[in-house]
GROMACS .gro file of C-alpha atoms in nm:
model
  422
    1UNK     CA    1   1.017   2.465  -2.958
    2UNK     CA    2   1.035   2.334  -2.600
    3UNK     CA    3   0.917   1.974  -2.559
    4UNK     CA    4   0.698   1.890  -2.269
    5UNK     CA    5   0.748   1.513  -2.271
    6UNK     CA    6   1.064   1.306  -2.219
    7UNK     CA    7   1.245   1.146  -2.516
    8UNK     CA    8   1.177   0.785  -2.599
    9UNK     CA    9   1.545   0.694  -2.646
   10UNK     CA   10   1.872   0.730  -2.443
   11UNK     CA   11   2.228   0.806  -2.528
   12UNK     CA   12   2.517   0.603  -2.390
   13UNK     CA   13   2.864   0.727  -2.347
   14UNK     CA   14   3.061   0.419  -2.299
   15UNK     CA   15   3.396   0.559  -2.202
   16UNK     CA   16   3.747   0.425  -2.152
   17UNK     CA   17   3.759   0.549  -1.795
   18UNK     CA   18   3.406   0.654  -1.716
   19UNK     CA   19   3.051   0.604  -1.863
   20UNK     CA   20   2.732   0.788  -1.853
   21UNK     CA   21   2.383   0.761  -1.984
   22UNK     CA   22   2.170   1.056  -2.096
   23UNK     CA   23   1.788   1.091  -2.128
   24UNK     CA   24   1.642   1.419  -2.250
   25UNK     CA   25   1.375   1.530  -2.002
   26UNK     CA   26   1.218   1.879  -1.979
   27UNK     CA   27   1.332   2.059  -1.668
   28UNK     CA   28   1.572   1.792  -1.552
   29UNK     CA   29   1.933   1.701  -1.598
   30UNK     CA   30   1.980   1.463  -1.885
   31UNK     CA   31   2.226   1.245  -1.698
   32UNK     CA   32   2.073   0.951  -1.520
   33UNK     CA   33   2.217   0.840  -1.182
   34UNK     CA   34   2.413   0.520  -1.230
   35UNK     CA   35   2.579   0.454  -0.898
   36UNK     CA   36   2.530   0.600  -0.553
   37UNK     CA   37   2.337   0.891  -0.706
   38UNK     CA   38   2.626   0.983  -0.932
   39UNK     CA   39   2.572   1.047  -1.299
   40UNK     CA   40   2.885   0.878  -1.416
   41UNK     CA   41   3.020   0.534  -1.336
   42UNK     CA   42   3.383   0.421  -1.382
   43UNK     CA   43   3.413   0.161  -1.668
   44UNK     CA   44   3.531  -0.120  -1.437
   45UNK     CA   45   3.420  -0.471  -1.354
   46UNK     CA   46   3.549  -0.690  -1.062
   47UNK     CA   47   3.484  -1.060  -1.069
   48UNK     CA   48   3.512  -1.201  -0.722
   49UNK     CA   49   3.710  -1.523  -0.695
   50UNK     CA   50   3.543  -1.676  -0.396
   51UNK     CA   51   3.178  -1.660  -0.529
   52UNK     CA   52   2.985  -1.556  -0.838
   53UNK     CA   53   2.955  -1.193  -0.727
   54UNK     CA   54   3.037  -0.928  -0.987
   55UNK     CA   55   3.073  -0.559  -0.891
   56UNK     CA   56   3.078  -0.267  -1.127
   57UNK     CA   57   3.202   0.099  -1.131
   58UNK     CA   58   3.316   0.255  -0.800
   59UNK     CA   59   3.220  -0.068  -0.626
   60UNK     CA   60   3.442  -0.273  -0.849
   61UNK     CA   61   3.743  -0.038  -0.770
   62UNK     CA   62   3.667  -0.043  -0.394
   63UNK     CA   63   3.644  -0.422  -0.384
   64UNK     CA   64   3.977  -0.451  -0.565
   65UNK     CA   65   4.147  -0.197  -0.339
   66UNK     CA   66   3.996  -0.366  -0.031
   67UNK     CA   67   4.206  -0.674  -0.118
   68UNK     CA   68   3.933  -0.920  -0.219
   69UNK     CA   69   4.049  -1.203  -0.438
   70UNK     CA   70   3.938  -1.161  -0.799
   71UNK     CA   71   3.993  -1.017  -1.141
   72UNK     CA   72   3.956  -0.638  -1.218
   73UNK     CA   73   3.899  -0.518  -1.569
   74UNK     CA   74   3.913  -0.160  -1.670
   75UNK     CA   75   3.959   0.040  -1.998
   76UNK     CA   76   3.766  -0.227  -2.184
   77UNK     CA   77   3.675   0.025  -2.452
   78UNK     CA   78   4.038  -0.006  -2.575
   79UNK     CA   79   3.958  -0.360  -2.688
   80UNK     CA   80   3.732  -0.235  -2.966
   81UNK     CA   81   3.921  -0.228  -3.295
   82UNK     CA   82   4.211  -0.426  -3.150
   83UNK     CA   83   4.302  -0.792  -3.216
   84UNK     CA   84   4.228  -0.862  -2.846
   85UNK     CA   85   3.850  -0.825  -2.896
   86UNK     CA   86   3.840  -1.180  -3.027
   87UNK     CA   87   4.056  -1.312  -2.749
   88UNK     CA   88   3.965  -1.411  -2.396
   89UNK     CA   89   4.092  -1.371  -2.038
   90UNK     CA   90   4.094  -1.618  -1.751
   91UNK     CA   91   3.823  -1.556  -1.484
   92UNK     CA   92   3.761  -1.813  -1.202
   93UNK     CA   93   3.964  -2.068  -1.385
   94UNK     CA   94   3.796  -2.051  -1.720
   95UNK     CA   95   3.839  -1.843  -2.032
   96UNK     CA   96   3.582  -1.562  -2.080
   97UNK     CA   97   3.573  -1.382  -2.416
   98UNK     CA   98   3.643  -1.010  -2.398
   99UNK     CA   99   3.319  -0.951  -2.599
  100UNK     CA  100   3.137  -1.106  -2.310
  101UNK     CA  101   3.300  -0.863  -2.066
  102UNK     CA  102   3.197  -0.568  -2.267
  103UNK     CA  103   2.839  -0.700  -2.297
  104UNK     CA  104   2.833  -0.747  -1.922
  105UNK     CA  105   2.922  -0.387  -1.864
  106UNK     CA  106   2.696  -0.226  -2.126
  107UNK     CA  107   2.407  -0.442  -2.006
  108UNK     CA  108   2.470  -0.307  -1.655
  109UNK     CA  109   2.461   0.059  -1.799
  110UNK     CA  110   2.125  -0.014  -1.963
  111UNK     CA  111   1.972  -0.184  -1.658
  112UNK     CA  112   2.080   0.104  -1.421
  113UNK     CA  113   1.951   0.373  -1.650
  114UNK     CA  114   1.623   0.199  -1.696
  115UNK     CA  115   1.597   0.170  -1.319
  116UNK     CA  116   1.666   0.539  -1.271
  117UNK     CA  117   1.431   0.642  -1.554
  118UNK     CA  118   1.151   0.409  -1.449
  119UNK     CA  119   1.110   0.287  -1.806
  120UNK     CA  120   1.263   0.058  -2.065
  121UNK     CA  121   1.487   0.179  -2.349
  122UNK     CA  122   1.470   0.007  -2.678
  123UNK     CA  123   1.644   0.277  -2.883
  124UNK     CA  124   1.987   0.429  -2.829
  125UNK     CA  125   2.250   0.661  -2.970
  126UNK     CA  126   2.589   0.515  -2.880
  127UNK     CA  127   2.880   0.759  -2.865
  128UNK     CA  128   3.195   0.667  -3.061
  129UNK     CA  129   3.531   0.838  -3.108
  130UNK     CA  130   3.637   0.997  -3.436
  131UNK     CA  131   3.862   0.688  -3.484
  132UNK     CA  132   3.864   0.374  -3.285
  133UNK     CA  133   4.171   0.286  -3.492
  134UNK     CA  134   4.396   0.539  -3.655
  135UNK     CA  135   4.466   0.490  -4.029
  136UNK     CA  136   4.258   0.164  -4.077
  137UNK     CA  137   3.899   0.225  -4.197
  138UNK     CA  138   3.816  -0.150  -4.197
  139UNK     CA  139   3.927  -0.192  -3.834
  140UNK     CA  140   3.750   0.123  -3.735
  141UNK     CA  141   3.425   0.004  -3.903
  142UNK     CA  142   3.467  -0.338  -3.731
  143UNK     CA  143   3.496  -0.165  -3.388
  144UNK     CA  144   3.168   0.022  -3.449
  145UNK     CA  145   3.010  -0.302  -3.576
  146UNK     CA  146   3.113  -0.479  -3.255
  147UNK     CA  147   2.977  -0.210  -3.034
  148UNK     CA  148   2.647  -0.220  -3.238
  149UNK     CA  149   2.633  -0.600  -3.190
  150UNK     CA  150   2.681  -0.565  -2.824
  151UNK     CA  151   2.408  -0.306  -2.799
  152UNK     CA  152   2.166  -0.530  -2.977
  153UNK     CA  153   2.268  -0.826  -2.754
  154UNK     CA  154   2.165  -0.626  -2.439
  155UNK     CA  155   1.821  -0.545  -2.583
  156UNK     CA  156   1.838  -0.232  -2.790
  157UNK     CA  157   1.628  -0.269  -3.102
  158UNK     CA  158   1.712   0.062  -3.270
  159UNK     CA  159   2.078   0.168  -3.258
  160UNK     CA  160   2.239   0.489  -3.397
  161UNK     CA  161   2.597   0.631  -3.347
  162UNK     CA  162   2.729   0.981  -3.293
  163UNK     CA  163   3.074   1.112  -3.273
  164UNK     CA  164   3.168   1.197  -2.913
  165UNK     CA  165   3.296   1.554  -2.983
  166UNK     CA  166   2.979   1.636  -3.176
  167UNK     CA  167   2.772   1.516  -2.879
  168UNK     CA  168   2.968   1.738  -2.655
  169UNK     CA  169   2.910   2.030  -2.902
  170UNK     CA  170   2.537   1.972  -2.886
  171UNK     CA  171   2.555   1.993  -2.506
  172UNK     CA  172   2.741   2.321  -2.525
  173UNK     CA  173   2.504   2.454  -2.784
  174UNK     CA  174   2.218   2.409  -2.541
  175UNK     CA  175   2.377   2.664  -2.308
  176UNK     CA  176   2.460   2.955  -2.534
  177UNK     CA  177   2.248   3.241  -2.669
  178UNK     CA  178   2.435   3.337  -2.985
  179UNK     CA  179   2.597   3.179  -3.280
  180UNK     CA  180   2.965   3.065  -3.227
  181UNK     CA  181   3.227   2.878  -3.430
  182UNK     CA  182   3.350   2.636  -3.168
  183UNK     CA  183   3.642   2.391  -3.164
  184UNK     CA  184   3.547   2.097  -2.938
  185UNK     CA  185   3.846   1.925  -2.778
  186UNK     CA  186   3.752   1.601  -2.620
  187UNK     CA  187   4.035   1.421  -2.455
  188UNK     CA  188   3.898   1.103  -2.315
  189UNK     CA  189   4.058   0.800  -2.162
  190UNK     CA  190   4.149   0.630  -2.487
  191UNK     CA  191   4.117   0.880  -2.770
  192UNK     CA  192   4.145   1.257  -2.850
  193UNK     CA  193   3.865   1.379  -3.072
  194UNK     CA  194   3.805   1.724  -3.227
  195UNK     CA  195   3.516   1.897  -3.412
  196UNK     CA  196   3.504   2.242  -3.559
  197UNK     CA  197   3.138   2.329  -3.580
  198UNK     CA  198   2.906   2.626  -3.605
  199UNK     CA  199   2.662   2.630  -3.310
  200UNK     CA  200   2.371   2.852  -3.205
  201UNK     CA  201   2.010   2.861  -3.087
  202UNK     CA  202   1.878   2.888  -3.447
  203UNK     CA  203   2.075   2.577  -3.556
  204UNK     CA  204   1.999   2.362  -3.254
  205UNK     CA  205   1.669   2.221  -3.366
  206UNK     CA  206   1.796   2.097  -3.704
  207UNK     CA  207   1.808   1.726  -3.751
  208UNK     CA  208   2.085   1.729  -4.008
  209UNK     CA  209   2.392   1.930  -3.898
  210UNK     CA  210   2.634   1.835  -4.169
  211UNK     CA  211   2.651   2.175  -4.322
  212UNK     CA  212   2.756   2.317  -3.972
  213UNK     CA  213   3.053   2.082  -3.939
  214UNK     CA  214   3.364   2.240  -4.086
  215UNK     CA  215   3.616   1.974  -3.987
  216UNK     CA  216   3.626   1.658  -3.776
  217UNK     CA  217   3.904   1.436  -3.667
  218UNK     CA  218   4.099   1.261  -3.388
  219UNK     CA  219   4.390   1.049  -3.282
  220UNK     CA  220   4.410   0.727  -3.074
  221UNK     CA  221   4.568   0.896  -2.768
  222UNK     CA  222   4.401   0.964  -2.443
  223UNK     CA  223   4.439   0.978  -2.073
  224UNK     CA  224   4.536   0.618  -2.044
  225UNK     CA  225   4.841   0.685  -2.276
  226UNK     CA  226   4.934   0.975  -2.053
  227UNK     CA  227   4.921   0.744  -1.756
  228UNK     CA  228   5.127   0.476  -1.936
  229UNK     CA  229   5.401   0.721  -2.031
  230UNK     CA  230   5.407   0.870  -1.679
  231UNK     CA  231   5.410   0.525  -1.526
  232UNK     CA  232   5.701   0.408  -1.743
  233UNK     CA  233   5.899   0.729  -1.699
  234UNK     CA  234   5.859   0.787  -1.318
  235UNK     CA  235   5.725   0.478  -1.147
  236UNK     CA  236   5.854   0.167  -1.329
  237UNK     CA  237   6.224   0.263  -1.298
  238UNK     CA  238   6.176   0.204  -0.919
  239UNK     CA  239   6.083  -0.158  -1.003
  240UNK     CA  240   6.373  -0.218  -1.234
  241UNK     CA  241   6.277  -0.086  -1.571
  242UNK     CA  242   6.594   0.042  -1.742
  243UNK     CA  243   6.819  -0.152  -1.507
  244UNK     CA  244   7.059  -0.430  -1.611
  245UNK     CA  245   7.095  -0.801  -1.580
  246UNK     CA  246   7.436  -0.928  -1.443
  247UNK     CA  247   7.535  -1.001  -1.805
  248UNK     CA  248   7.511  -0.634  -1.897
  249UNK     CA  249   7.191  -0.663  -2.096
  250UNK     CA  250   6.873  -0.463  -2.023
  251UNK     CA  251   6.612  -0.618  -1.806
  252UNK     CA  252   6.331  -0.733  -2.041
  253UNK     CA  253   6.063  -0.464  -2.060
  254UNK     CA  254   5.754  -0.665  -2.154
  255UNK     CA  255   5.636  -0.703  -1.793
  256UNK     CA  256   5.663  -0.331  -1.731
  257UNK     CA  257   5.480  -0.245  -2.058
  258UNK     CA  258   5.194  -0.481  -1.972
  259UNK     CA  259   5.170  -0.334  -1.619
  260UNK     CA  260   5.162   0.021  -1.746
  261UNK     CA  261   4.842  -0.021  -1.960
  262UNK     CA  262   4.504  -0.075  -1.803
  263UNK     CA  263   4.385  -0.340  -2.041
  264UNK     CA  264   4.707  -0.551  -2.043
  265UNK     CA  265   4.774  -0.554  -1.667
  266UNK     CA  266   4.638  -0.895  -1.628
  267UNK     CA  267   4.880  -1.039  -1.892
  268UNK     CA  268   5.152  -0.982  -1.634
  269UNK     CA  269   4.998  -1.248  -1.407
  270UNK     CA  270   5.005  -1.539  -1.660
  271UNK     CA  271   5.223  -1.846  -1.607
  272UNK     CA  272   5.444  -1.739  -1.896
  273UNK     CA  273   5.497  -1.401  -1.738
  274UNK     CA  274   5.587  -1.571  -1.405
  275UNK     CA  275   5.859  -1.764  -1.585
  276UNK     CA  276   6.009  -1.439  -1.723
  277UNK     CA  277   5.995  -1.287  -1.381
  278UNK     CA  278   6.178  -1.577  -1.226
  279UNK     CA  279   6.452  -1.537  -1.479
  280UNK     CA  280   6.477  -1.164  -1.416
  281UNK     CA  281   6.500  -1.216  -1.044
  282UNK     CA  282   6.774  -1.478  -1.074
  283UNK     CA  283   6.979  -1.254  -1.304
  284UNK     CA  284   6.901  -0.895  -1.197
  285UNK     CA  285   7.192  -0.676  -1.115
  286UNK     CA  286   6.969  -0.459  -0.891
  287UNK     CA  287   6.771  -0.717  -0.716
  288UNK     CA  288   6.612  -0.480  -0.461
  289UNK     CA  289   6.423  -0.305  -0.749
  290UNK     CA  290   6.307  -0.629  -0.902
  291UNK     CA  291   6.179  -0.750  -0.567
  292UNK     CA  292   5.940  -0.460  -0.573
  293UNK     CA  293   5.830  -0.578  -0.918
  294UNK     CA  294   5.777  -0.926  -0.793
  295UNK     CA  295   5.578  -0.813  -0.488
  296UNK     CA  296   5.357  -0.603  -0.721
  297UNK     CA  297   5.279  -0.907  -0.942
  298UNK     CA  298   5.246  -1.147  -0.646
  299UNK     CA  299   4.981  -0.925  -0.488
  300UNK     CA  300   4.815  -0.852  -0.828
  301UNK     CA  301   4.857  -0.490  -0.747
  302UNK     CA  302   4.909  -0.362  -1.100
  303UNK     CA  303   4.574  -0.179  -1.106
  304UNK     CA  304   4.655  -0.020  -0.773
  305UNK     CA  305   4.975   0.119  -0.913
  306UNK     CA  306   4.791   0.246  -1.211
  307UNK     CA  307   4.542   0.426  -0.987
  308UNK     CA  308   4.835   0.598  -0.818
  309UNK     CA  309   4.977   0.701  -1.146
  310UNK     CA  310   4.635   0.838  -1.258
  311UNK     CA  311   4.587   1.021  -0.924
  312UNK     CA  312   4.936   1.181  -0.977
  313UNK     CA  313   4.855   1.294  -1.324
  314UNK     CA  314   4.531   1.453  -1.198
  315UNK     CA  315   4.708   1.633  -0.911
  316UNK     CA  316   4.969   1.777  -1.148
  317UNK     CA  317   4.695   1.953  -1.346
  318UNK     CA  318   4.659   2.190  -1.042
  319UNK     CA  319   4.984   2.173  -0.867
  320UNK     CA  320   5.357   2.177  -0.963
  321UNK     CA  321   5.433   1.874  -0.740
  322UNK     CA  322   5.244   1.549  -0.655
  323UNK     CA  323   5.339   1.296  -0.391
  324UNK     CA  324   5.250   0.935  -0.463
  325UNK     CA  325   5.239   0.670  -0.187
  326UNK     CA  326   5.397   0.327  -0.265
  327UNK     CA  327   5.291   0.186   0.069
  328UNK     CA  328   5.132  -0.127  -0.069
  329UNK     CA  329   5.463  -0.265  -0.206
  330UNK     CA  330   5.720  -0.050  -0.011
  331UNK     CA  331   5.583   0.057   0.325
  332UNK     CA  332   5.647   0.421   0.402
  333UNK     CA  333   5.799   0.503   0.065
  334UNK     CA  334   5.684   0.797  -0.129
  335UNK     CA  335   5.758   0.921  -0.482
  336UNK     CA  336   5.760   1.288  -0.569
  337UNK     CA  337   5.669   1.373  -0.931
  338UNK     CA  338   5.687   1.724  -1.077
  339UNK     CA  339   5.486   1.883  -1.353
  340UNK     CA  340   5.799   1.910  -1.575
  341UNK     CA  341   5.843   1.533  -1.542
  342UNK     CA  342   5.478   1.487  -1.661
  343UNK     CA  343   5.531   1.728  -1.946
  344UNK     CA  344   5.852   1.546  -2.050
  345UNK     CA  345   5.698   1.204  -2.026
  346UNK     CA  346   5.395   1.303  -2.231
  347UNK     CA  347   5.560   1.537  -2.480
  348UNK     CA  348   5.546   1.298  -2.784
  349UNK     CA  349   5.170   1.240  -2.712
  350UNK     CA  350   5.087   1.600  -2.676
  351UNK     CA  351   5.283   1.691  -2.989
  352UNK     CA  352   5.074   1.441  -3.193
  353UNK     CA  353   4.754   1.592  -3.051
  354UNK     CA  354   4.879   1.940  -3.139
  355UNK     CA  355   4.966   1.831  -3.493
  356UNK     CA  356   4.618   1.668  -3.529
  357UNK     CA  357   4.444   1.989  -3.420
  358UNK     CA  358   4.671   2.205  -3.650
  359UNK     CA  359   4.595   1.974  -3.947
  360UNK     CA  360   4.217   1.996  -3.877
  361UNK     CA  361   4.238   2.373  -3.871
  362UNK     CA  362   4.426   2.378  -4.205
  363UNK     CA  363   4.170   2.148  -4.365
  364UNK     CA  364   3.883   2.368  -4.247
  365UNK     CA  365   4.046   2.669  -4.426
  366UNK     CA  366   3.935   2.901  -4.147
  367UNK     CA  367   4.171   3.147  -3.990
  368UNK     CA  368   4.230   3.101  -3.621
  369UNK     CA  369   4.091   3.444  -3.547
  370UNK     CA  370   3.749   3.327  -3.682
  371UNK     CA  371   3.714   3.070  -3.402
  372UNK     CA  372   3.518   3.204  -3.107
  373UNK     CA  373   3.552   2.929  -2.851
  374UNK     CA  374   3.753   2.620  -2.760
  375UNK     CA  375   3.522   2.384  -2.562
  376UNK     CA  376   3.718   2.138  -2.347
  377UNK     CA  377   3.562   1.816  -2.233
  378UNK     CA  378   3.690   1.472  -2.122
  379UNK     CA  379   3.888   1.424  -1.789
  380UNK     CA  380   4.233   1.444  -1.953
  381UNK     CA  381   4.166   1.778  -2.118
  382UNK     CA  382   4.272   1.936  -1.787
  383UNK     CA  383   4.637   1.848  -1.844
  384UNK     CA  384   4.803   2.189  -1.834
  385UNK     CA  385   5.056   2.141  -2.109
  386UNK     CA  386   4.790   2.023  -2.343
  387UNK     CA  387   4.578   2.325  -2.284
  388UNK     CA  388   4.867   2.559  -2.325
  389UNK     CA  389   4.961   2.405  -2.663
  390UNK     CA  390   4.603   2.429  -2.792
  391UNK     CA  391   4.566   2.786  -2.665
  392UNK     CA  392   4.882   2.883  -2.860
  393UNK     CA  393   4.722   2.761  -3.178
  394UNK     CA  394   4.419   2.972  -3.115
  395UNK     CA  395   4.528   3.271  -2.904
  396UNK     CA  396   4.221   3.476  -2.965
  397UNK     CA  397   3.960   3.208  -2.889
  398UNK     CA  398   3.816   3.193  -2.529
  399UNK     CA  399   3.846   2.860  -2.346
  400UNK     CA  400   3.533   2.708  -2.188
  401UNK     CA  401   3.543   2.389  -1.972
  402UNK     CA  402   3.230   2.174  -1.997
  403UNK     CA  403   3.124   1.902  -1.773
  404UNK     CA  404   3.436   1.691  -1.816
  405UNK     CA  405   3.270   1.361  -1.758
  406UNK     CA  406   2.906   1.448  -1.859
  407UNK     CA  407   2.904   1.664  -2.163
  408UNK     CA  408   2.906   1.372  -2.410
  409UNK     CA  409   2.635   1.184  -2.230
  410UNK     CA  410   2.416   1.500  -2.215
  411UNK     CA  411   2.475   1.563  -2.585
  412UNK     CA  412   2.391   1.210  -2.675
  413UNK     CA  413   2.058   1.253  -2.495
  414UNK     CA  414   1.978   1.551  -2.708
  415UNK     CA  415   2.080   1.354  -3.022
  416UNK     CA  416   1.864   1.062  -2.918
  417UNK     CA  417   1.571   1.288  -2.882
  418UNK     CA  418   1.616   1.428  -3.229
  419UNK     CA  419   1.679   1.090  -3.395
  420UNK     CA  420   1.405   0.894  -3.220
  421UNK     CA  421   1.166   1.150  -3.100
  422UNK     CA  422   0.960   1.212  -2.780
   0.00000   0.00000   0.00000
């Protein structure tokens, strides 16, 4: 039955790279505009050093890239379930708990959604990955509890959770006219999640869909991990990773590792890290490479480099070659990266994702020929090698690409309407 009134609750897709808020409204897109009319907002905060200004989303990235002094935070969702969640980072000379940073961002999502909707939301369905943490049920539950506490802190009185791939499945279900057995492949910024579910118009109105779910699972690998591996394989060697000290030992790799992960980049700027860098500089056999590393750290350009890596990965989804500019630390210097280099760098990650999907299909005890559709969502689901490996597992299924950044938010909006009403 078609509803003529909007839902009373919203759905929030708090993503590692991008976030969205959905609100089910008859005759309108469920995704609310969050920034400059766009239905998604990068999960980023920039704290300006010179005043108390805080910018979010695209504005945060633009302020950082424009060279304003301050602290950029991105991929904050990765803190959930990790030991870092109870730690803090230095902002404007004082320690700020990571929980506070997450609260800042989710409060901003709520405020912008309410402004766009012209109403307050007191109920929400929060999206969550199949596993915040692999192989640790207690840590996984703790991560969900933390997210729930943050949702309550920003003003939500009624909070429910839904697995992100199931939310994407509900969005796809709203677009089909017949029953299908669908494998949802959601490759986000921090996790890869999968659901094998029966979908169809006659099933869509049911509140309880447990009997339709044949299998469900995931692995803590996402686009940020692809970026990290590509960064370490193709970019960081230019800055000295893998080179030697004059005594023949390897250059310490901790600084490179920190700089290659979005949520640890700022660790490369601490006083302790500076001491290590001074030692490397004094003892490096290839000082020209280490000088580029020092310049990167001095200018606090780690996030800039990660953006170049991410851009390279995205370009290689459509082209065999991508050219990255290193102008900020090496004027006029370019780096050519090929698709085979990306495939090689990410091969261990893609193998784990492939194994996870294969295990899910075995657990479901359904032959591959019975699966009608593979529904891809999440920005990193466009990685060519990944799609090829999953297609090889299900050669008879058709591939459908959803709204890579909006399917989950749209599905959460549908689920919020079912759970909390109109």
